[in-house]
PDB file of C-alpha atoms in Angstrom:
ATOM      1  CA  MET A   1     110.686  63.411  62.944  1.00 58.00           C
ATOM      2  CA  SER A   2     107.930  62.222  60.641  1.00 71.00           C
ATOM      3  CA  ARG A   3     107.663  58.446  60.551  1.00 80.00           C
ATOM      4  CA  LYS A   4     105.229  56.130  58.830  1.00 88.00           C
ATOM      5  CA  VAL A   5     104.958  52.353  58.640  1.00 91.00           C
ATOM      6  CA  VAL A   6     103.662  51.081  55.314  1.00 93.00           C
ATOM      7  CA  GLU A   7     103.001  47.744  53.652  1.00 94.00           C
ATOM      8  CA  ILE A   8     104.632  47.349  50.245  1.00 94.00           C
ATOM      9  CA  ALA A   9     104.057  44.114  48.347  1.00 92.00           C
ATOM     10  CA  GLY A  10     103.455  42.318  51.633  1.00 92.00           C
ATOM     11  CA  LYS A  11     106.561  43.745  53.329  1.00 95.00           C
ATOM     12  CA  SER A  12     106.435  46.086  56.318  1.00 94.00           C
ATOM     13  CA  LEU A  13     108.670  49.144  55.978  1.00 95.00           C
ATOM     14  CA  ALA A  14     109.188  52.100  58.330  1.00 93.00           C
ATOM     15  CA  LEU A  15     109.656  55.357  56.419  1.00 95.00           C
ATOM     16  CA  SER A  16     111.212  58.319  58.211  1.00 94.00           C
ATOM     17  CA  ASN A  17     111.820  62.053  57.712  1.00 94.00           C
ATOM     18  CA  LEU A  18     109.329  62.146  54.875  1.00 95.00           C
ATOM     19  CA  ASP A  19     109.102  65.942  54.914  1.00 95.00           C
ATOM     20  CA  LYS A  20     112.878  66.455  54.832  1.00 96.00           C
ATOM     21  CA  ASP A  21     113.897  68.543  51.825  1.00 97.00           C
ATOM     22  CA  LEU A  22     116.841  66.730  50.237  1.00 98.00           C
ATOM     23  CA  TYR A  23     117.029  69.123  47.265  1.00 98.00           C
ATOM     24  CA  PRO A  24     116.709  72.409  49.182  1.00 97.00           C
ATOM     25  CA  ALA A  25     117.422  74.772  46.273  1.00 96.00           C
ATOM     26  CA  TYR A  26     114.647  73.102  44.271  1.00 97.00           C
ATOM     27  CA  GLY A  27     112.245  71.804  46.915  1.00 96.00           C
ATOM     28  CA  PHE A  28     112.068  68.008  46.688  1.00 98.00           C
ATOM     29  CA  THR A  29     111.383  66.041  49.839  1.00 97.00           C
ATOM     30  CA  LYS A  30     112.143  62.464  50.746  1.00 97.00           C
ATOM     31  CA  ALA A  31     108.442  61.679  50.299  1.00 96.00           C
ATOM     32  CA  GLN A  32     108.682  62.951  46.708  1.00 98.00           C
ATOM     33  CA  ILE A  33     111.864  60.938  46.142  1.00 98.00           C
ATOM     34  CA  LEU A  34     110.102  57.801  47.361  1.00 98.00           C
ATOM     35  CA  GLU A  35     107.179  58.554  45.058  1.00 97.00           C
ATOM     36  CA  TYR A  36     109.551  59.009  42.115  1.00 98.00           C
ATOM     37  CA  TYR A  37     111.184  55.629  42.672  1.00 98.00           C
ATOM     38  CA  ARG A  38     107.801  53.982  43.253  1.00 98.00           C
ATOM     39  CA  ARG A  39     106.519  55.189  39.899  1.00 98.00           C
ATOM     40  CA  MET A  40     109.775  54.288  38.145  1.00 98.00           C
ATOM     41  CA  ALA A  41     110.122  50.870  39.800  1.00 98.00           C
ATOM     42  CA  ARG A  42     108.975  48.687  36.921  1.00 97.00           C
ATOM     43  CA  PHE A  43     111.399  50.467  34.597  1.00 98.00           C
ATOM     44  CA  ILE A  44     114.490  50.675  36.801  1.00 98.00           C
ATOM     45  CA  LEU A  45     114.282  47.283  38.554  1.00 98.00           C
ATOM     46  CA  PRO A  46     115.234  45.199  35.473  1.00 98.00           C
ATOM     47  CA  HIS A  47     118.441  47.252  35.248  1.00 98.00           C
ATOM     48  CA  LEU A  48     119.220  46.726  38.941  1.00 98.00           C
ATOM     49  CA  GLN A  49     118.309  43.029  38.932  1.00 98.00           C
ATOM     50  CA  ASP A  50     120.985  40.793  40.496  1.00 98.00           C
ATOM     51  CA  ARG A  51     123.651  43.513  40.417  1.00 98.00           C
ATOM     52  CA  ALA A  52     125.741  44.506  43.439  1.00 98.00           C
ATOM     53  CA  LEU A  53     124.210  47.802  44.505  1.00 98.00           C
ATOM     54  CA  THR A  54     126.346  50.765  45.531  1.00 98.00           C
ATOM     55  CA  LEU A  55     124.400  53.423  47.412  1.00 98.00           C
ATOM     56  CA  LYS A  56     125.363  57.089  47.225  1.00 98.00           C
ATOM     57  CA  ARG A  57     123.694  58.518  50.303  1.00 98.00           C
ATOM     58  CA  TYR A  58     122.869  62.135  51.100  1.00 98.00           C
ATOM     59  CA  PRO A  59     121.277  62.008  54.575  1.00 96.00           C
ATOM     60  CA  GLU A  60     121.294  65.819  54.953  1.00 97.00           C
ATOM     61  CA  GLY A  61     120.549  66.674  51.337  1.00 97.00           C
ATOM     62  CA  VAL A  62     122.424  67.236  48.099  1.00 98.00           C
ATOM     63  CA  ASP A  63     124.255  70.334  49.364  1.00 96.00           C
ATOM     64  CA  GLN A  64     125.745  68.489  52.342  1.00 96.00           C
ATOM     65  CA  ASP A  65     128.190  65.628  52.850  1.00 97.00           C
ATOM     66  CA  PHE A  66     127.537  62.276  51.169  1.00 97.00           C
ATOM     67  CA  PHE A  67     129.050  58.819  51.333  1.00 97.00           C
ATOM     68  CA  PHE A  68     129.202  55.700  49.201  1.00 97.00           C
ATOM     69  CA  GLU A  69     128.045  52.422  50.697  1.00 97.00           C
ATOM     70  CA  LYS A  70     129.051  49.239  48.899  1.00 96.00           C
ATOM     71  CA  ARG A  71     128.426  46.856  51.769  1.00 95.00           C
ATOM     72  CA  CYS A  72     124.797  46.124  52.458  1.00 97.00           C
ATOM     73  CA  PRO A  73     123.927  47.942  55.717  1.00 95.00           C
ATOM     74  CA  VAL A  74     123.893  45.507  58.635  1.00 92.00           C
ATOM     75  CA  HIS A  75     120.460  46.759  59.683  1.00 92.00           C
ATOM     76  CA  HIS A  76     118.820  45.746  56.403  1.00 95.00           C
ATOM     77  CA  PRO A  77     115.441  44.004  56.629  1.00 96.00           C
ATOM     78  CA  ALA A  78     115.540  40.213  56.500  1.00 95.00           C
ATOM     79  CA  TRP A  79     113.641  40.231  53.211  1.00 96.00           C
ATOM     80  CA  VAL A  80     116.301  42.245  51.357  1.00 97.00           C
ATOM     81  CA  LYS A  81     118.180  39.889  49.059  1.00 97.00           C
ATOM     82  CA  THR A  82     121.963  39.922  49.350  1.00 97.00           C
ATOM     83  CA  ALA A  83     124.957  38.298  47.712  1.00 97.00           C
ATOM     84  CA  GLN A  84     128.627  37.743  48.448  1.00 94.00           C
ATOM     85  CA  VAL A  85     131.115  39.402  46.120  1.00 92.00           C
ATOM     86  CA  ARG A  86     134.885  39.472  46.230  1.00 83.00           C
ATOM     87  CA  LEU A  87     136.977  42.379  45.048  1.00 75.00           C
ATOM     88  CA  GLU A  88     140.621  41.899  44.169  1.00 70.00           C
ATOM     89  CA  HIS A  89     142.813  40.964  47.159  1.00 72.00           C
ATOM     90  CA  LYS A  90     139.975  41.654  49.608  1.00 76.00           C
ATOM     91  CA  GLU A  91     137.689  39.643  51.824  1.00 83.00           C
ATOM     92  CA  PRO A  92     134.222  38.717  50.509  1.00 89.00           C
ATOM     93  CA  MET A  93     131.653  41.478  50.950  1.00 93.00           C
ATOM     94  CA  THR A  94     127.895  41.274  51.417  1.00 96.00           C
ATOM     95  CA  VAL A  95     126.043  43.504  48.960  1.00 97.00           C
ATOM     96  CA  CYS A  96     122.395  44.407  48.533  1.00 98.00           C
ATOM     97  CA  LEU A  97     120.390  43.365  45.496  1.00 98.00           C
ATOM     98  CA  ALA A  98     117.564  45.734  44.600  1.00 98.00           C
ATOM     99  CA  ASN A  99     115.384  43.090  42.958  1.00 98.00           C
ATOM    100  CA  ASP A 100     111.951  44.245  44.074  1.00 98.00           C
ATOM    101  CA  LEU A 101     109.857  47.280  44.976  1.00 98.00           C
ATOM    102  CA  PRO A 102     110.146  46.955  48.789  1.00 98.00           C
ATOM    103  CA  THR A 103     113.944  46.939  48.541  1.00 98.00           C
ATOM    104  CA  LEU A 104     113.924  49.929  46.203  1.00 98.00           C
ATOM    105  CA  MET A 105     111.739  51.831  48.676  1.00 98.00           C
ATOM    106  CA  TRP A 106     113.964  50.818  51.600  1.00 98.00           C
ATOM    107  CA  VAL A 107     117.027  52.068  49.719  1.00 98.00           C
ATOM    108  CA  ALA A 108     115.356  55.387  48.858  1.00 98.00           C
ATOM    109  CA  ASN A 109     114.364  55.818  52.508  1.00 97.00           C
ATOM    110  CA  LEU A 110     118.086  55.675  53.373  1.00 97.00           C
ATOM    111  CA  ALA A 111     118.493  58.862  51.305  1.00 97.00           C
ATOM    112  CA  ALA A 112     120.369  56.828  48.696  1.00 98.00           C
ATOM    113  CA  LEU A 113     119.507  59.283  45.957  1.00 98.00           C
ATOM    114  CA  GLU A 114     121.904  57.735  43.453  1.00 98.00           C
ATOM    115  CA  LEU A 115     121.993  54.022  42.616  1.00 98.00           C
ATOM    116  CA  HIS A 116     125.182  52.680  41.031  1.00 98.00           C
ATOM    117  CA  VAL A 117     125.696  49.167  39.649  1.00 98.00           C
ATOM    118  CA  PRO A 118     128.448  47.216  37.850  1.00 98.00           C
ATOM    119  CA  LEU A 119     128.177  46.076  34.246  1.00 98.00           C
ATOM    120  CA  ALA A 120     128.040  42.406  35.363  1.00 98.00           C
ATOM    121  CA  ARG A 121     125.626  40.468  37.553  1.00 97.00           C
ATOM    122  CA  VAL A 122     126.711  38.837  40.818  1.00 97.00           C
ATOM    123  CA  ALA A 123     126.384  35.323  39.387  1.00 96.00           C
ATOM    124  CA  SER A 124     128.843  36.127  36.573  1.00 96.00           C
ATOM    125  CA  PRO A 125     131.092  38.918  37.872  1.00 95.00           C
ATOM    126  CA  GLU A 126     133.645  38.627  35.056  1.00 95.00           C
ATOM    127  CA  THR A 127     131.063  38.726  32.259  1.00 97.00           C
ATOM    128  CA  PRO A 128     129.865  42.224  31.378  1.00 98.00           C
ATOM    129  CA  ASP A 129     126.440  42.452  29.811  1.00 98.00           C
ATOM    130  CA  ALA A 130     127.491  45.585  27.950  1.00 98.00           C
ATOM    131  CA  MET A 131     130.463  47.708  26.997  1.00 98.00           C
ATOM    132  CA  VAL A 132     130.256  51.366  27.976  1.00 98.00           C
ATOM    133  CA  PHE A 133     131.811  54.596  26.733  1.00 98.00           C
ATOM    134  CA  ASP A 134     131.619  57.215  29.486  1.00 98.00           C
ATOM    135  CA  LEU A 135     131.801  60.648  27.823  1.00 98.00           C
ATOM    136  CA  ASP A 136     133.004  63.291  30.266  1.00 96.00           C
ATOM    137  CA  PRO A 137     133.568  66.876  29.049  1.00 95.00           C
ATOM    138  CA  THR A 138     136.035  69.320  30.567  1.00 91.00           C
ATOM    139  CA  GLU A 139     135.293  73.019  30.138  1.00 90.00           C
ATOM    140  CA  PRO A 140     134.959  74.772  27.851  1.00 91.00           C
ATOM    141  CA  ALA A 141     133.731  71.520  26.273  1.00 91.00           C
ATOM    142  CA  GLY A 142     130.175  70.657  27.279  1.00 91.00           C
ATOM    143  CA  ILE A 143     127.149  68.524  26.560  1.00 92.00           C
ATOM    144  CA  LEU A 144     127.024  69.673  22.920  1.00 93.00           C
ATOM    145  CA  ASP A 145     130.521  68.287  22.387  1.00 95.00           C
ATOM    146  CA  CYS A 146     129.499  65.044  24.106  1.00 96.00           C
ATOM    147  CA  ALA A 147     126.608  64.739  21.662  1.00 96.00           C
ATOM    148  CA  ARG A 148     129.023  65.133  18.751  1.00 97.00           C
ATOM    149  CA  VAL A 149     131.345  62.473  20.151  1.00 98.00           C
ATOM    150  CA  ALA A 150     128.453  60.084  20.809  1.00 98.00           C
ATOM    151  CA  LEU A 151     127.264  60.362  17.203  1.00 98.00           C
ATOM    152  CA  ILE A 152     130.779  59.849  15.840  1.00 98.00           C
ATOM    153  CA  LEU A 153     131.046  56.806  18.081  1.00 98.00           C
ATOM    154  CA  ARG A 154     127.716  55.466  16.811  1.00 98.00           C
ATOM    155  CA  ASP A 155     128.847  55.825  13.209  1.00 97.00           C
ATOM    156  CA  LEU A 156     132.210  54.217  13.952  1.00 97.00           C
ATOM    157  CA  LEU A 157     130.637  51.161  15.589  1.00 97.00           C
ATOM    158  CA  SER A 158     127.891  50.648  13.012  1.00 97.00           C
ATOM    159  CA  PRO A 159     130.115  49.171  10.235  1.00 96.00           C
ATOM    160  CA  LEU A 160     131.420  46.724  12.847  1.00 96.00           C
ATOM    161  CA  GLY A 161     127.889  45.447  13.349  1.00 96.00           C
ATOM    162  CA  LEU A 162     127.494  47.052  16.769  1.00 98.00           C
ATOM    163  CA  VAL A 163     124.491  49.098  17.873  1.00 98.00           C
ATOM    164  CA  GLY A 164     124.809  51.494  20.775  1.00 98.00           C
ATOM    165  CA  TYR A 165     122.275  53.175  23.055  1.00 98.00           C
ATOM    166  CA  VAL A 166     122.820  56.516  24.723  1.00 98.00           C
ATOM    167  CA  LYS A 167     121.690  58.003  28.026  1.00 98.00           C
ATOM    168  CA  THR A 168     122.479  61.140  29.942  1.00 97.00           C
ATOM    169  CA  SER A 169     124.727  60.785  32.943  1.00 97.00           C
ATOM    170  CA  GLY A 170     122.299  63.058  34.751  1.00 95.00           C
ATOM    171  CA  GLN A 171     125.191  65.461  35.220  1.00 93.00           C
ATOM    172  CA  LYS A 172     127.329  66.961  32.457  1.00 92.00           C
ATOM    173  CA  GLY A 173     128.092  63.975  30.219  1.00 95.00           C
ATOM    174  CA  LEU A 174     126.657  61.078  28.255  1.00 98.00           C
ATOM    175  CA  HIS A 175     126.970  57.281  28.462  1.00 98.00           C
ATOM    176  CA  VAL A 176     126.938  55.119  25.344  1.00 98.00           C
ATOM    177  CA  TYR A 177     126.126  51.462  26.066  1.00 98.00           C
ATOM    178  CA  VAL A 178     126.870  48.684  23.601  1.00 98.00           C
ATOM    179  CA  PRO A 179     124.867  45.622  24.697  1.00 98.00           C
ATOM    180  CA  LEU A 180     126.585  42.239  24.378  1.00 98.00           C
ATOM    181  CA  ASN A 181     124.700  39.752  26.578  1.00 97.00           C
ATOM    182  CA  ARG A 182     126.949  36.852  25.654  1.00 96.00           C
ATOM    183  CA  GLU A 183     128.467  34.385  28.110  1.00 94.00           C
ATOM    184  CA  GLU A 184     131.867  34.362  26.422  1.00 94.00           C
ATOM    185  CA  THR A 185     132.438  38.113  26.770  1.00 95.00           C
ATOM    186  CA  SER A 186     134.983  39.242  29.377  1.00 96.00           C
ATOM    187  CA  PHE A 187     136.070  42.565  30.818  1.00 97.00           C
ATOM    188  CA  VAL A 188     139.452  41.949  29.211  1.00 96.00           C
ATOM    189  CA  ASP A 189     137.648  42.004  25.854  1.00 96.00           C
ATOM    190  CA  THR A 190     135.550  45.093  26.505  1.00 98.00           C
ATOM    191  CA  LYS A 191     138.387  47.108  28.035  1.00 98.00           C
ATOM    192  CA  LYS A 192     140.744  46.297  25.168  1.00 97.00           C
ATOM    193  CA  PHE A 193     138.122  47.094  22.548  1.00 98.00           C
ATOM    194  CA  SER A 194     136.883  50.324  24.158  1.00 98.00           C
ATOM    195  CA  LYS A 195     140.442  51.575  24.667  1.00 97.00           C
ATOM    196  CA  ALA A 196     141.274  50.940  21.003  1.00 97.00           C
ATOM    197  CA  VAL A 197     138.141  52.809  19.881  1.00 97.00           C
ATOM    198  CA  ALA A 198     138.857  55.727  22.216  1.00 97.00           C
ATOM    199  CA  GLU A 199     142.444  56.000  20.950  1.00 97.00           C
ATOM    200  CA  ILE A 200     141.289  55.897  17.318  1.00 97.00           C
ATOM    201  CA  MET A 201     138.859  58.721  18.024  1.00 97.00           C
ATOM    202  CA  GLN A 202     141.556  60.696  19.846  1.00 97.00           C
ATOM    203  CA  LYS A 203     143.860  60.324  16.840  1.00 97.00           C
ATOM    204  CA  ASN A 204     141.214  61.422  14.354  1.00 97.00           C
ATOM    205  CA  TYR A 205     139.598  64.158  16.471  1.00 97.00           C
ATOM    206  CA  PRO A 206     142.442  65.467  18.645  1.00 95.00           C
ATOM    207  CA  ASP A 207     140.754  68.818  19.353  1.00 95.00           C
ATOM    208  CA  LEU A 208     137.531  67.149  20.450  1.00 97.00           C
ATOM    209  CA  VAL A 209     138.438  63.831  22.099  1.00 97.00           C
ATOM    210  CA  THR A 210     140.991  62.488  24.542  1.00 96.00           C
ATOM    211  CA  ALA A 211     141.457  58.938  25.769  1.00 96.00           C
ATOM    212  CA  LYS A 212     143.916  59.986  28.473  1.00 92.00           C
ATOM    213  CA  MET A 213     142.915  60.145  32.119  1.00 85.00           C
ATOM    214  CA  ALA A 214     145.374  62.916  33.119  1.00 81.00           C
ATOM    215  CA  LYS A 215     143.518  66.201  33.626  1.00 80.00           C
ATOM    216  CA  GLU A 216     146.110  68.225  31.725  1.00 79.00           C
ATOM    217  CA  ASN A 217     145.110  66.299  28.577  1.00 76.00           C
ATOM    218  CA  ARG A 218     141.393  66.886  29.042  1.00 85.00           C
ATOM    219  CA  GLN A 219     141.015  70.670  28.905  1.00 88.00           C
ATOM    220  CA  GLY A 220     138.387  71.645  26.348  1.00 91.00           C
ATOM    221  CA  ARG A 221     137.901  68.035  25.226  1.00 95.00           C
ATOM    222  CA  VAL A 222     135.584  65.115  25.851  1.00 97.00           C
ATOM    223  CA  PHE A 223     137.315  62.370  27.795  1.00 97.00           C
ATOM    224  CA  ILE A 224     136.231  58.878  26.736  1.00 98.00           C
ATOM    225  CA  ASN A 225     136.585  56.921  29.940  1.00 97.00           C
ATOM    226  CA  TRP A 226     137.131  53.405  28.609  1.00 98.00           C
ATOM    227  CA  GLU A 227     138.430  52.260  32.005  1.00 97.00           C
ATOM    228  CA  GLN A 228     134.843  51.975  33.240  1.00 98.00           C
ATOM    229  CA  ASN A 229     134.873  48.567  31.516  1.00 98.00           C
ATOM    230  CA  ASP A 230     136.176  46.839  34.617  1.00 96.00           C
ATOM    231  CA  HIS A 231     134.590  44.402  37.069  1.00 94.00           C
ATOM    232  CA  ALA A 232     135.427  46.704  39.989  1.00 93.00           C
ATOM    233  CA  LYS A 233     133.794  49.809  38.484  1.00 96.00           C
ATOM    234  CA  THR A 234     130.183  50.908  38.631  1.00 97.00           C
ATOM    235  CA  MET A 235     127.969  53.180  36.554  1.00 98.00           C
ATOM    236  CA  VAL A 236     124.999  55.192  37.687  1.00 98.00           C
ATOM    237  CA  CYS A 237     121.934  53.117  36.848  1.00 98.00           C
ATOM    238  CA  VAL A 238     119.603  54.305  34.143  1.00 98.00           C
ATOM    239  CA  TYR A 239     116.609  56.148  35.693  1.00 98.00           C
ATOM    240  CA  SER A 240     118.557  56.903  38.881  1.00 98.00           C
ATOM    241  CA  LEU A 241     118.237  60.375  40.328  1.00 98.00           C
ATOM    242  CA  ARG A 242     121.404  62.469  40.509  1.00 98.00           C
ATOM    243  CA  ALA A 243     122.470  64.672  43.404  1.00 97.00           C
ATOM    244  CA  ARG A 244     122.461  68.039  41.683  1.00 96.00           C
ATOM    245  CA  LYS A 245     120.783  71.327  42.472  1.00 96.00           C
ATOM    246  CA  GLU A 246     117.691  69.966  40.737  1.00 97.00           C
ATOM    247  CA  PRO A 247     116.565  66.292  40.736  1.00 98.00           C
ATOM    248  CA  MET A 248     117.865  65.345  37.301  1.00 98.00           C
ATOM    249  CA  VAL A 249     117.813  61.753  36.085  1.00 98.00           C
ATOM    250  CA  SER A 250     120.221  59.542  34.153  1.00 98.00           C
ATOM    251  CA  PHE A 251     117.879  59.037  31.231  1.00 98.00           C
ATOM    252  CA  PRO A 252     117.879  57.324  27.791  1.00 98.00           C
ATOM    253  CA  LEU A 253     117.867  59.443  24.656  1.00 97.00           C
ATOM    254  CA  ALA A 254     117.013  58.655  21.065  1.00 96.00           C
ATOM    255  CA  TRP A 255     119.826  59.274  18.597  1.00 97.00           C
ATOM    256  CA  ARG A 256     117.609  61.748  16.782  1.00 96.00           C
ATOM    257  CA  GLU A 257     117.501  63.863  19.959  1.00 94.00           C
ATOM    258  CA  LEU A 258     121.276  64.236  19.781  1.00 95.00           C
ATOM    259  CA  GLU A 259     121.104  65.033  16.066  1.00 95.00           C
ATOM    260  CA  ASN A 260     118.447  67.698  16.666  1.00 93.00           C
ATOM    261  CA  PHE A 261     120.407  69.096  19.600  1.00 92.00           C
ATOM    262  CA  ILE A 262     123.512  69.521  17.449  1.00 91.00           C
ATOM    263  CA  THR A 263     121.480  71.158  14.665  1.00 88.00           C
ATOM    264  CA  VAL A 264     120.142  73.739  17.098  1.00 83.00           C
ATOM    265  CA  GLY A 265     123.655  74.290  18.419  1.00 71.00           C
ATOM    266  CA  ARG A 266     125.011  74.965  14.945  1.00 59.00           C
ATOM    267  CA  GLU A 267     122.285  77.493  14.251  1.00 50.00           C
ATOM    268  CA  SER A 268     122.998  79.579  17.355  1.00 50.00           C
ATOM    269  CA  GLU A 269     125.992  81.828  17.899  1.00 42.00           C
ATOM    270  CA  ALA A 270     126.472  80.413  21.384  1.00 50.00           C
ATOM    271  CA  HIS A 271     125.621  77.095  22.926  1.00 48.00           C
ATOM    272  CA  PRO A 272     121.864  76.507  22.847  1.00 44.00           C
ATOM    273  CA  ALA A 273     119.691  77.284  25.815  1.00 48.00           C
ATOM    274  CA  ILE A 274     117.991  73.909  25.524  1.00 57.00           C
ATOM    275  CA  SER A 275     119.440  70.963  27.375  1.00 73.00           C
ATOM    276  CA  LEU A 276     119.588  67.234  26.965  1.00 90.00           C
ATOM    277  CA  GLN A 277     119.154  66.831  30.722  1.00 92.00           C
ATOM    278  CA  VAL A 278     115.901  65.279  31.949  1.00 97.00           C
ATOM    279  CA  ILE A 279     114.286  66.273  35.239  1.00 97.00           C
ATOM    280  CA  HIS A 280     112.331  63.799  37.433  1.00 98.00           C
ATOM    281  CA  SER A 281     108.824  64.780  36.275  1.00 98.00           C
ATOM    282  CA  GLU A 282     109.774  64.575  32.601  1.00 97.00           C
ATOM    283  CA  ALA A 283     111.410  61.187  33.195  1.00 98.00           C
ATOM    284  CA  VAL A 284     108.209  59.795  34.704  1.00 98.00           C
ATOM    285  CA  ARG A 285     106.079  61.281  31.945  1.00 98.00           C
ATOM    286  CA  ARG A 286     108.229  59.775  29.207  1.00 97.00           C
ATOM    287  CA  VAL A 287     108.473  56.241  30.561  1.00 97.00           C
ATOM    288  CA  GLU A 288     104.806  56.027  31.493  1.00 95.00           C
ATOM    289  CA  LYS A 289     103.996  56.991  27.918  1.00 96.00           C
ATOM    290  CA  GLN A 290     106.717  55.064  26.047  1.00 95.00           C
ATOM    291  CA  GLY A 291     107.915  52.322  28.416  1.00 96.00           C
ATOM    292  CA  ASP A 292     111.493  51.367  29.199  1.00 97.00           C
ATOM    293  CA  LEU A 293     113.522  53.301  26.668  1.00 92.00           C
ATOM    294  CA  PHE A 294     116.685  51.370  27.561  1.00 98.00           C
ATOM    295  CA  ARG A 295     115.290  47.835  27.472  1.00 97.00           C
ATOM    296  CA  GLU A 296     117.289  46.895  24.356  1.00 98.00           C
ATOM    297  CA  VAL A 297     120.459  47.091  26.443  1.00 98.00           C
ATOM    298  CA  LEU A 298     119.166  44.118  28.439  1.00 98.00           C
ATOM    299  CA  GLU A 299     117.938  42.142  25.432  1.00 97.00           C
ATOM    300  CA  THR A 300     120.176  42.767  22.411  1.00 98.00           C
ATOM    301  CA  ARG A 301     122.893  40.160  21.814  1.00 97.00           C
ATOM    302  CA  GLN A 302     126.002  41.346  19.972  1.00 97.00           C
ATOM    303  CA  LYS A 303     129.489  39.981  19.510  1.00 96.00           C
ATOM    304  CA  LEU A 304     132.639  42.060  19.709  1.00 95.00           C
ATOM    305  CA  PRO A 305     134.709  41.697  16.530  1.00 90.00           C
ATOM    306  CA  HIS A 306     138.337  40.688  16.888  1.00 79.00           C
ATOM    307  CA  LEU A 307     140.755  43.595  16.830  1.00 63.00           C
TER     308      LEU A 307
END
């Protein structure tokens, strides 16, 4: 077992199994995963800051069993920041806060390939910083249909004075975030509003969109999962790796990328060969050139209109 003790920002951290291939069909070792998160740290940490971290761990690689870990592991280093959170009708739980580079590296060393966080910070658990529309296609619907739905959603929200930002899920769908960043906003507000929008879109685009969770209603449509607007739910963090055959990333997109993608799709007889998905190396290249492409989600203040 390869093991190495390193100093990161003044913290001592033991790294293990560095040569273990956690993406065996692609060839991507734990050492490469650590390097990815090191290079992405200054971009992903603001989006993890002070949020209860849920780890999705793949100790034997992406083609083997995984598990979610909401409680901060008892063996965490003393310098890892933690917080107490309480879920409905349950005892308080100690969670990890990935607020700095050493903690991010410690988490990656646990083979926590995916990092999931709630829409609210631990200090204000009932106040979401953003409203989210989770676009999930069911075959034969795919990413092209998600792009269409995202653009319709953008154009629906714009007259209401709301700007949205889109990212890939890193899997088969898209996430549209509507930043709010207002103390008076509640999950009751965001859930009610997102459900109403999803139902309006379902009514107007019944062959493309469904707002219903039941799988029999989702065939060939894009499900708008408005129920993600809940204090108990989490979303994969922007810039997180995903546990797929290849190390894809949940990554921000410009609206023009979706527009161009749809144009290409219309011009081909079948779905286009190009993809909106972003692999790890492309993710690093883009952010090191352009910076945090999702920073507006943390900064933009918007108010939900009354329904």
